[in-house]
Short mmCIF file of C-alpha atoms in Angstrom, two decimals:
data_model
loop_
_atom_site.label_atom_id
_atom_site.label_comp_id
_atom_site.label_asym_id
_atom_site.label_seq_id
_atom_site.Cartn_x
_atom_site.Cartn_y
_atom_site.Cartn_z
CA UNK A 10 86.59 96.47 94.71
CA UNK A 11 88.25 93.67 92.79
CA UNK A 12 88.30 90.67 95.07
CA UNK A 13 91.59 89.23 93.82
CA UNK A 14 94.75 89.95 95.74
CA UNK A 15 96.48 92.47 93.54
CA UNK A 16 99.89 91.84 95.06
CA UNK A 17 102.85 93.92 96.10
CA UNK A 18 102.57 96.85 93.66
CA UNK A 19 98.97 97.36 94.83
CA UNK A 20 100.11 97.46 98.47
CA UNK A 21 102.94 99.84 97.61
CA UNK A 22 100.54 102.09 95.71
CA UNK A 23 98.44 102.43 98.88
CA UNK A 24 101.53 103.34 100.90
CA UNK A 25 102.46 105.97 98.31
CA UNK A 26 98.93 107.44 98.55
CA UNK A 27 99.41 107.62 102.33
CA UNK A 28 102.77 109.32 101.78
CA UNK A 29 101.10 111.93 99.51
CA UNK A 30 98.53 112.58 102.25
CA UNK A 31 101.07 112.61 105.11
CA UNK A 32 103.40 114.97 103.29
CA UNK A 33 100.41 117.11 102.27
CA UNK A 34 101.55 117.05 98.63
CA UNK A 35 99.22 119.04 96.42
CA UNK A 36 98.45 118.87 92.71
CA UNK A 37 101.56 119.59 90.66
CA UNK A 38 103.93 118.75 93.56
CA UNK A 39 106.74 116.38 92.73
CA UNK A 40 106.97 113.02 94.48
CA UNK A 41 110.26 111.73 95.88
CA UNK A 42 112.31 110.12 93.11
CA UNK A 43 112.44 106.37 92.53
CA UNK A 44 115.65 105.84 94.50
CA UNK A 45 114.20 107.65 97.53
CA UNK A 46 110.96 105.67 97.33
CA UNK A 47 112.87 102.38 97.05
CA UNK A 48 114.73 103.34 100.21
CA UNK A 49 111.81 104.64 102.23
CA UNK A 50 109.35 101.89 101.24
CA UNK A 51 111.96 99.14 101.50
CA UNK A 52 110.84 97.66 98.19
CA UNK A 53 112.49 96.76 94.88
CA UNK A 54 112.83 99.24 92.05
CA UNK A 55 110.58 97.31 89.67
CA UNK A 56 107.79 97.00 92.26
CA UNK A 57 107.95 100.74 92.92
CA UNK A 58 107.78 101.39 89.18
CA UNK A 59 104.73 99.08 88.86
CA UNK A 60 103.05 100.84 91.78
CA UNK A 61 103.59 104.21 90.07
CA UNK A 62 102.01 102.90 86.88
CA UNK A 63 98.96 101.82 88.87
CA UNK A 64 98.72 105.29 90.42
CA UNK A 65 99.09 106.91 87.00
CA UNK A 66 96.31 104.72 85.61
CA UNK A 67 94.06 106.04 88.40
CA UNK A 68 95.05 109.63 87.73
CA UNK A 69 96.62 110.00 91.15
CA UNK A 70 100.07 110.78 89.76
CA UNK A 71 101.35 111.88 86.41
CA UNK A 72 104.64 110.49 85.16
CA UNK A 73 106.61 112.98 83.04
CA UNK A 74 109.42 111.24 81.21
CA UNK A 75 112.81 112.65 82.13
CA UNK A 76 111.35 115.04 84.67
CA UNK A 77 109.73 113.09 87.50
CA UNK A 78 106.42 112.06 88.94
CA UNK A 79 103.87 114.65 90.04
CA UNK A 80 100.55 114.69 91.87
CA UNK A 81 97.76 114.95 89.27
CA UNK A 82 95.20 117.70 89.18
CA UNK A 83 91.99 116.32 90.69
CA UNK A 84 93.91 113.30 91.99
CA UNK A 85 91.93 110.09 92.07
CA UNK A 86 89.18 111.33 89.75
CA UNK A 87 89.40 108.96 86.82
CA UNK A 88 87.87 109.08 83.37
CA UNK A 89 84.38 107.61 83.43
CA UNK A 90 84.50 106.71 87.13
CA UNK A 91 81.02 105.22 87.12
CA UNK A 92 81.73 102.89 84.22
CA UNK A 93 79.17 104.37 81.78
CA UNK A 94 81.25 102.87 78.95
CA UNK A 95 79.82 99.54 80.05
CA UNK A 96 76.19 100.58 79.88
CA UNK A 97 74.96 99.25 76.55
CA UNK A 98 71.68 101.10 76.31
CA UNK A 99 72.82 104.68 75.60
CA UNK A 100 69.30 105.93 75.03
CA UNK A 101 68.27 104.83 78.47
CA UNK A 102 71.51 106.22 79.88
CA UNK A 103 70.66 109.69 78.51
CA UNK A 104 67.19 109.46 80.02
CA UNK A 105 68.48 108.32 83.42
CA UNK A 106 71.29 110.88 83.50
CA UNK A 107 68.75 113.60 82.79
CA UNK A 108 66.64 112.32 85.68
CA UNK A 109 69.64 112.71 88.01
CA UNK A 110 70.48 116.15 86.58
CA UNK A 111 66.90 117.20 87.47
CA UNK A 112 67.58 116.18 91.07
CA UNK A 113 70.75 118.15 91.47
CA UNK A 114 71.31 120.92 88.93
CA UNK A 115 68.55 123.33 90.04
CA UNK A 116 69.95 122.98 93.60
CA UNK A 117 73.45 123.61 92.33
CA UNK A 118 72.32 126.75 90.48
CA UNK A 119 70.75 128.00 93.72
CA UNK A 120 73.94 127.25 95.67
CA UNK A 121 75.99 129.08 93.03
CA UNK A 122 73.70 132.11 93.26
CA UNK A 123 74.33 132.15 97.02
CA UNK A 124 78.06 131.56 97.01
CA UNK A 125 79.63 132.57 93.67
CA UNK A 126 82.52 135.02 93.98
CA UNK A 127 82.98 137.83 91.45
CA UNK A 128 85.74 135.81 89.79
CA UNK A 129 83.48 132.75 89.51
CA UNK A 130 80.67 134.88 88.06
CA UNK A 131 83.12 136.17 85.44
CA UNK A 132 83.94 132.58 84.51
CA UNK A 133 80.28 131.58 84.22
CA UNK A 134 79.60 134.64 82.06
CA UNK A 135 82.61 133.89 79.89
CA UNK A 136 81.35 130.39 79.09
CA UNK A 137 77.81 131.64 78.62
CA UNK A 138 79.08 134.17 76.04
CA UNK A 139 81.26 131.52 74.43
CA UNK A 140 78.32 129.11 74.11
CA UNK A 141 76.23 131.85 72.57
CA UNK A 142 78.95 132.78 70.09
CA UNK A 143 79.44 129.13 69.01
CA UNK A 144 75.72 128.43 68.77
CA UNK A 145 75.12 131.52 66.61
CA UNK A 146 78.09 130.59 64.42
CA UNK A 147 76.62 127.11 64.00
CA UNK A 148 79.70 125.53 65.55
CA UNK A 149 80.06 122.68 68.06
CA UNK A 150 79.34 124.11 71.51
CA UNK A 151 79.34 120.88 73.56
CA UNK A 152 82.64 121.59 75.33
CA UNK A 153 81.70 125.21 76.12
CA UNK A 154 78.28 124.07 77.37
CA UNK A 155 79.88 121.51 79.71
CA UNK A 156 82.36 124.18 80.89
CA UNK A 157 79.53 126.51 81.77
CA UNK A 158 77.76 123.84 83.85
CA UNK A 159 81.10 122.96 85.49
CA UNK A 160 81.82 126.63 86.31
CA UNK A 161 78.42 126.78 88.02
CA UNK A 162 79.21 123.59 90.00
CA UNK A 163 82.56 125.04 91.08
CA UNK A 164 80.71 128.07 92.46
CA UNK A 165 78.50 125.94 94.72
CA UNK A 166 80.93 126.09 97.66
CA UNK A 167 80.48 122.33 98.06
CA UNK A 168 83.44 119.92 97.82
CA UNK A 169 81.46 117.03 96.35
CA UNK A 170 79.43 118.79 93.65
CA UNK A 171 82.33 119.76 91.32
CA UNK A 172 83.53 116.15 91.43
CA UNK A 173 80.09 114.82 90.66
CA UNK A 174 78.97 117.14 87.91
CA UNK A 175 81.56 116.28 85.23
CA UNK A 176 80.22 112.72 85.38
CA UNK A 177 76.71 113.89 84.71
CA UNK A 178 78.06 116.27 82.07
CA UNK A 179 79.07 113.13 80.28
CA UNK A 180 75.56 113.55 79.04
CA UNK A 181 75.86 117.09 77.63
CA UNK A 182 77.20 116.05 74.19
CA UNK A 183 74.56 113.32 74.00
CA UNK A 184 71.85 115.86 74.85
CA UNK A 185 73.10 118.32 72.25
CA UNK A 186 73.08 115.58 69.61
CA UNK A 187 69.55 114.66 70.63
CA UNK A 188 68.26 118.24 70.74
CA UNK A 189 70.36 119.82 67.96
CA UNK A 190 68.94 122.85 66.21
CA UNK A 191 65.55 122.43 67.84
CA UNK A 192 66.61 123.98 71.13
CA UNK A 193 68.98 126.70 69.96
CA UNK A 194 66.78 129.59 70.98
CA UNK A 195 65.72 128.01 74.27
CA UNK A 196 69.33 127.07 75.16
CA UNK A 197 70.51 130.64 74.53
CA UNK A 198 67.74 132.09 76.65
CA UNK A 199 67.82 129.67 79.60
CA UNK A 200 71.64 129.72 79.77
CA UNK A 201 71.56 133.50 79.88
CA UNK A 202 68.85 133.48 82.56
CA UNK A 203 70.84 131.05 84.72
CA UNK A 204 74.02 133.13 84.40
CA UNK A 205 72.24 136.42 85.10
CA UNK A 206 70.42 135.05 88.15
CA UNK A 207 73.71 133.76 89.61
CA UNK A 208 75.36 137.13 88.91
CA UNK A 209 72.50 138.84 90.74
CA UNK A 210 72.77 136.35 93.65
CA UNK A 211 69.12 135.39 93.16
CA UNK A 212 68.85 131.68 94.13
CA UNK A 213 65.16 131.27 93.31
CA UNK A 214 65.55 132.66 89.78
CA UNK A 215 68.74 130.62 89.23
CA UNK A 216 67.05 127.37 90.31
CA UNK A 217 63.97 128.07 88.21
CA UNK A 218 66.00 128.95 85.12
CA UNK A 219 68.06 125.76 85.43
CA UNK A 220 64.89 123.73 85.93
CA UNK A 221 63.41 125.25 82.77
CA UNK A 222 66.64 124.51 80.90
CA UNK A 223 66.30 120.84 81.84
CA UNK A 224 62.58 120.80 81.01
CA UNK A 225 63.34 121.95 77.45
CA UNK A 226 65.90 119.17 77.14
CA UNK A 227 63.49 116.57 78.46
CA UNK A 228 60.67 117.66 76.19
CA UNK A 229 62.81 116.95 73.14
CA UNK A 230 64.46 113.78 74.43
CA UNK A 231 61.21 112.03 75.33
CA UNK B 2 92.25 112.78 82.45
CA UNK B 3 96.00 112.57 82.92
CA UNK B 4 97.57 114.67 80.24
CA UNK B 5 100.68 112.56 79.78
CA UNK B 6 100.80 110.01 77.00
CA UNK B 7 100.43 106.77 78.83
CA UNK B 8 101.93 104.69 76.04
CA UNK B 9 101.23 101.37 74.41
CA UNK B 10 99.69 99.43 77.33
CA UNK B 11 97.20 102.29 77.73
CA UNK B 12 96.24 102.08 74.05
CA UNK B 13 95.96 98.31 74.25
CA UNK B 14 93.77 98.59 77.35
CA UNK B 15 91.33 100.75 75.36
CA UNK B 16 91.23 98.17 72.56
CA UNK B 17 90.54 95.42 75.10
CA UNK B 18 87.65 97.50 76.53
CA UNK B 19 86.29 97.80 72.99
CA UNK B 20 86.67 94.04 72.57
CA UNK B 21 84.68 93.46 75.79
CA UNK B 22 81.94 95.73 74.43
CA UNK B 23 81.98 94.27 70.91
CA UNK B 24 81.82 90.71 72.17
CA UNK B 25 79.15 91.72 74.69
CA UNK B 26 81.10 90.08 77.51
CA UNK B 27 79.29 90.38 80.82
CA UNK B 28 80.48 90.31 84.40
CA UNK B 29 82.11 86.99 85.22
CA UNK B 30 82.75 86.15 81.54
CA UNK B 31 86.25 85.01 80.71
CA UNK B 32 88.40 87.08 78.34
CA UNK B 33 90.41 85.43 75.55
CA UNK B 34 93.71 84.12 76.94
CA UNK B 35 97.00 85.96 76.61
CA UNK B 36 98.14 84.08 73.49
CA UNK B 37 94.87 84.86 71.71
CA UNK B 38 95.06 88.55 72.69
CA UNK B 39 98.68 88.76 71.53
CA UNK B 40 97.55 87.38 68.18
CA UNK B 41 94.40 89.45 67.76
CA UNK B 42 95.87 92.75 69.00
CA UNK B 43 99.18 92.24 67.20
CA UNK B 44 101.12 93.27 70.29
CA UNK B 45 103.84 91.74 72.44
CA UNK B 46 103.09 89.49 75.38
CA UNK B 47 104.52 91.89 77.97
CA UNK B 48 102.50 94.85 76.64
CA UNK B 49 99.31 92.78 76.76
CA UNK B 50 100.14 91.77 80.33
CA UNK B 51 100.73 95.44 81.29
CA UNK B 52 97.43 96.43 79.66
CA UNK B 53 95.62 93.76 81.70
CA UNK B 54 97.16 95.09 84.91
CA UNK B 55 95.89 98.56 84.03
CA UNK B 56 92.40 97.15 83.46
CA UNK B 57 92.57 95.24 86.74
CA UNK B 58 93.60 98.42 88.57
CA UNK B 59 90.46 100.09 87.21
CA UNK B 60 88.27 97.16 88.20
CA UNK B 61 87.38 96.39 84.60
CA UNK B 62 88.84 92.89 84.71
CA UNK B 63 89.82 90.55 87.48
CA UNK B 64 92.91 88.40 87.05
CA UNK B 65 92.63 85.00 88.73
CA UNK B 66 96.02 83.32 88.96
CA UNK B 67 96.08 79.96 87.15
CA UNK B 68 92.51 80.37 85.91
CA UNK B 69 92.28 83.35 83.57
CA UNK B 70 91.02 86.90 83.32
CA UNK B 71 87.35 87.73 83.85
CA UNK B 72 85.12 90.78 83.46
CA UNK B 73 84.64 92.33 86.93
CA UNK B 74 81.29 92.86 88.57
CA UNK B 75 80.37 96.53 88.14
CA UNK B 76 83.15 96.92 85.59
CA UNK B 77 84.82 100.31 85.59
CA UNK B 78 83.47 101.36 88.97
CA UNK B 79 86.59 101.88 91.04
CA UNK B 80 87.08 102.35 94.78
CA UNK B 81 86.64 105.98 95.73
CA UNK B 82 86.07 107.18 92.14
CA UNK B 83 85.70 110.81 93.17
CA UNK B 84 88.99 110.87 95.05
CA UNK B 85 87.54 111.65 98.50
CA UNK B 86 90.75 110.18 99.96
CA UNK B 87 92.41 113.40 98.80
CA UNK B 88 90.01 115.75 100.54
CA UNK B 89 91.79 116.78 103.74
CA UNK B 90 88.89 118.39 105.57
CA UNK B 91 86.77 115.38 106.53
CA UNK B 92 84.38 117.42 108.63
CA UNK B 93 83.52 119.60 105.67
CA UNK B 94 83.32 116.50 103.46
CA UNK B 95 80.64 115.02 105.74
CA UNK B 96 78.68 118.28 105.61
CA UNK B 97 78.94 118.56 101.83
CA UNK B 98 78.10 114.91 101.24
CA UNK B 99 75.00 115.34 103.39
CA UNK B 100 74.02 118.36 101.29
CA UNK B 101 74.19 116.19 98.16
CA UNK B 102 72.30 113.36 99.85
CA UNK B 103 69.52 115.86 100.60
CA UNK B 104 69.32 116.61 96.88
CA UNK B 105 68.97 113.04 95.75
CA UNK B 106 67.91 110.57 98.44
CA UNK B 107 64.30 111.74 98.94
CA UNK B 108 63.89 111.54 95.13
CA UNK B 109 65.41 108.07 95.12
CA UNK B 110 63.04 106.91 97.86
CA UNK B 111 60.12 108.18 95.76
CA UNK B 112 61.43 106.40 92.66
CA UNK B 113 61.85 103.19 94.68
CA UNK B 114 58.27 103.46 95.94
CA UNK B 115 57.11 103.70 92.32
CA UNK B 116 59.27 100.97 90.83
CA UNK B 117 60.38 98.45 93.47
CA UNK B 118 59.59 94.83 92.62
CA UNK B 119 58.46 92.42 95.33
CA UNK B 120 61.95 90.92 95.41
CA UNK B 121 63.51 94.36 95.84
CA UNK B 122 61.07 95.20 98.65
CA UNK B 123 62.09 91.95 100.38
CA UNK B 124 65.72 93.02 100.17
CA UNK B 125 65.00 96.51 101.58
CA UNK B 126 63.01 94.92 104.43
CA UNK B 127 65.79 92.43 105.11
CA UNK B 128 68.37 95.20 105.58
CA UNK B 129 65.93 97.31 107.58
CA UNK B 130 65.39 94.35 109.96
CA UNK B 131 69.13 93.67 110.07
CA UNK B 132 69.89 97.31 110.96
CA UNK B 133 67.29 97.20 113.70
CA UNK B 134 68.68 93.97 115.14
CA UNK B 135 72.25 95.32 115.18
CA UNK B 136 71.24 98.68 116.62
CA UNK B 137 69.26 97.05 119.44
CA UNK B 138 72.16 94.66 120.15
CA UNK B 139 74.47 97.67 120.35
CA UNK B 140 76.57 96.36 117.45
CA UNK B 141 78.13 98.13 114.46
CA UNK B 142 75.37 98.65 111.90
CA UNK B 143 77.23 100.84 109.36
CA UNK B 144 77.48 98.14 106.69
CA UNK B 145 73.82 97.12 107.08
CA UNK B 146 72.75 100.76 106.97
CA UNK B 147 74.68 101.35 103.73
CA UNK B 148 73.19 98.13 102.30
CA UNK B 149 69.67 99.34 103.03
CA UNK B 150 70.30 102.66 101.24
CA UNK B 151 71.90 100.76 98.35
CA UNK B 152 68.95 98.36 98.09
CA UNK B 153 66.66 101.41 97.81
CA UNK B 154 68.86 102.91 95.08
CA UNK B 155 68.80 99.63 93.14
CA UNK B 156 64.99 99.77 93.23
CA UNK B 157 64.89 103.20 91.56
CA UNK B 158 64.77 101.75 88.03
CA UNK B 159 67.50 104.23 87.02
CA UNK B 160 70.87 103.10 85.64
CA UNK B 161 72.88 105.96 87.12
CA UNK B 162 71.53 106.10 90.68
CA UNK B 163 72.90 102.73 91.93
CA UNK B 164 76.35 103.74 90.63
CA UNK B 165 76.18 107.10 92.34
CA UNK B 166 74.80 106.17 95.72
CA UNK B 167 77.64 103.96 96.98
CA UNK B 168 79.91 106.99 96.60
CA UNK B 169 77.64 109.08 98.76
CA UNK B 170 77.28 106.17 101.16
CA UNK B 171 80.95 106.66 101.77
CA UNK B 172 79.49 109.04 104.26
CA UNK B 173 77.27 106.57 106.17
CA UNK B 174 79.98 105.33 108.58
CA UNK B 175 81.10 108.93 109.15
CA UNK B 176 77.50 109.91 109.92
CA UNK B 177 77.04 107.04 112.32
CA UNK B 178 80.24 108.00 114.15
CA UNK B 179 79.02 111.57 114.33
CA UNK B 180 75.50 110.69 115.45
CA UNK B 181 76.20 107.60 117.56
CA UNK B 182 73.73 106.72 120.30
CA UNK B 183 71.93 110.04 119.98
CA UNK B 184 69.91 109.02 116.94
CA UNK B 185 69.19 105.37 117.70
CA UNK B 186 65.46 105.79 118.17
CA UNK B 187 65.08 108.21 115.24
CA UNK B 188 67.12 105.96 112.93
CA UNK B 189 64.99 102.94 113.80
CA UNK B 190 61.77 104.83 113.20
CA UNK B 191 62.68 106.70 109.99
CA UNK B 192 64.30 103.62 108.43
CA UNK B 193 61.14 101.65 109.15
CA UNK B 194 58.95 104.42 107.72
CA UNK B 195 61.02 104.58 104.51
CA UNK B 196 60.87 100.79 104.06
CA UNK B 197 57.13 100.60 104.78
CA UNK B 198 56.30 103.46 102.39
CA UNK B 199 58.28 101.79 99.59
CA UNK B 200 56.55 98.46 100.30
CA UNK B 201 53.19 100.25 100.07
CA UNK B 202 54.26 101.98 96.84
CA UNK B 203 53.59 105.37 98.43
CA UNK B 204 56.12 107.81 96.87
CA UNK B 205 55.12 110.87 98.91
CA UNK B 206 55.46 109.06 102.24
CA UNK B 207 58.76 107.45 101.13
CA UNK B 208 60.23 110.82 100.10
CA UNK B 209 59.07 112.51 103.29
CA UNK B 210 60.41 109.72 105.52
CA UNK B 211 63.79 109.86 103.80
CA UNK B 212 63.86 113.64 104.11
CA UNK B 213 63.14 113.35 107.84
CA UNK B 214 65.90 110.73 108.17
CA UNK B 215 68.38 113.21 106.68
CA UNK B 216 67.05 116.09 108.80
CA UNK B 217 67.77 114.09 111.98
CA UNK B 218 71.30 113.44 110.73
CA UNK B 219 71.84 117.09 109.89
CA UNK B 220 70.53 118.34 113.22
CA UNK B 221 73.21 116.32 115.03
CA UNK B 222 76.05 116.99 112.58
CA UNK B 223 75.70 120.77 112.61
#
């Protein structure tokens, strides 16, 4: 938390967050317009506008010019929330991110194998196929790879995991750069094994396959 | 990421982040003043001021009235970065946070036992003693409890873990509320066992003690 007093717009932004919670506004819902907020918060128009800019900068609301202000998808989850931009030593960052992925991703694969719905399995399979297609075509598969890991996290039936994993997936493009070409065959195989084990609701096989996937990554990165 | 174009101040804020990185400014270092930034970014004074407010709202800089603008401590790590404020079901949040703590905290205790310096062990012991004192006096020990877990995370010799743990420690006060009085004796004992194992550089004992600590919490929460 910044220690400085951030003033009136900061206080107003907190009251607007409370209003979103009280009114049970969901992602995509429109907030009251500026005139209504000025009235109900008892604050000046320019302070309300400043407060909205603060909330937009934190991805809590999205301001659409000429249309209104809406609750963001994944409100409050900002880009780079752990400040990795400010870690100078990227090589060490990759190593340390991988260490954390080892702690959680085999667990997540197990949870997904227990809880994934048919629709979630379809999504995991889709991204597994898409990764495979891109890899075999020699194209950039970083985004598809991250989407597959995210689809698995979303199937964990845990509220925290899907918010945590994108941060760790920060590392996926770095890993691919580090392991390019060398791990093509292993990536294809372990991805497929993870996806199949989840589809078969086999937690042990899913956890083992994910562990192996990370082991291959670590063996090249070290 | 908010999809809307956030305009000029947003672009300027990114260039200022790059400037902080390029100049290798560290926490507490002063940024160039407004006139210098206006000159070197080729932008208007009010846009630069807006950009600085955005950076302050993300805890990248701290604006001290009449003194200047400084790089924050833990730059880029915002309050509630995963948006837990927006999770309605707090009971489920506690459960799911505990599930994630199970994945990582025994590992972290093991890492701390391997890597903690003498100074870090002193800090862990200090917070362990402080927790004990507060518990026995019947006072609120939530902050001291979170500080002990944070001191352990800082001893893990991993760049990511100390940024991750405070988020999960969000849950400590909730756990204490949920487990109040019932777990006093178990908390005292497992905390002490974790701290002692780390001080003795015994990773297996540290991991086991932390696991047991979480098991006690889970048995009450369920």
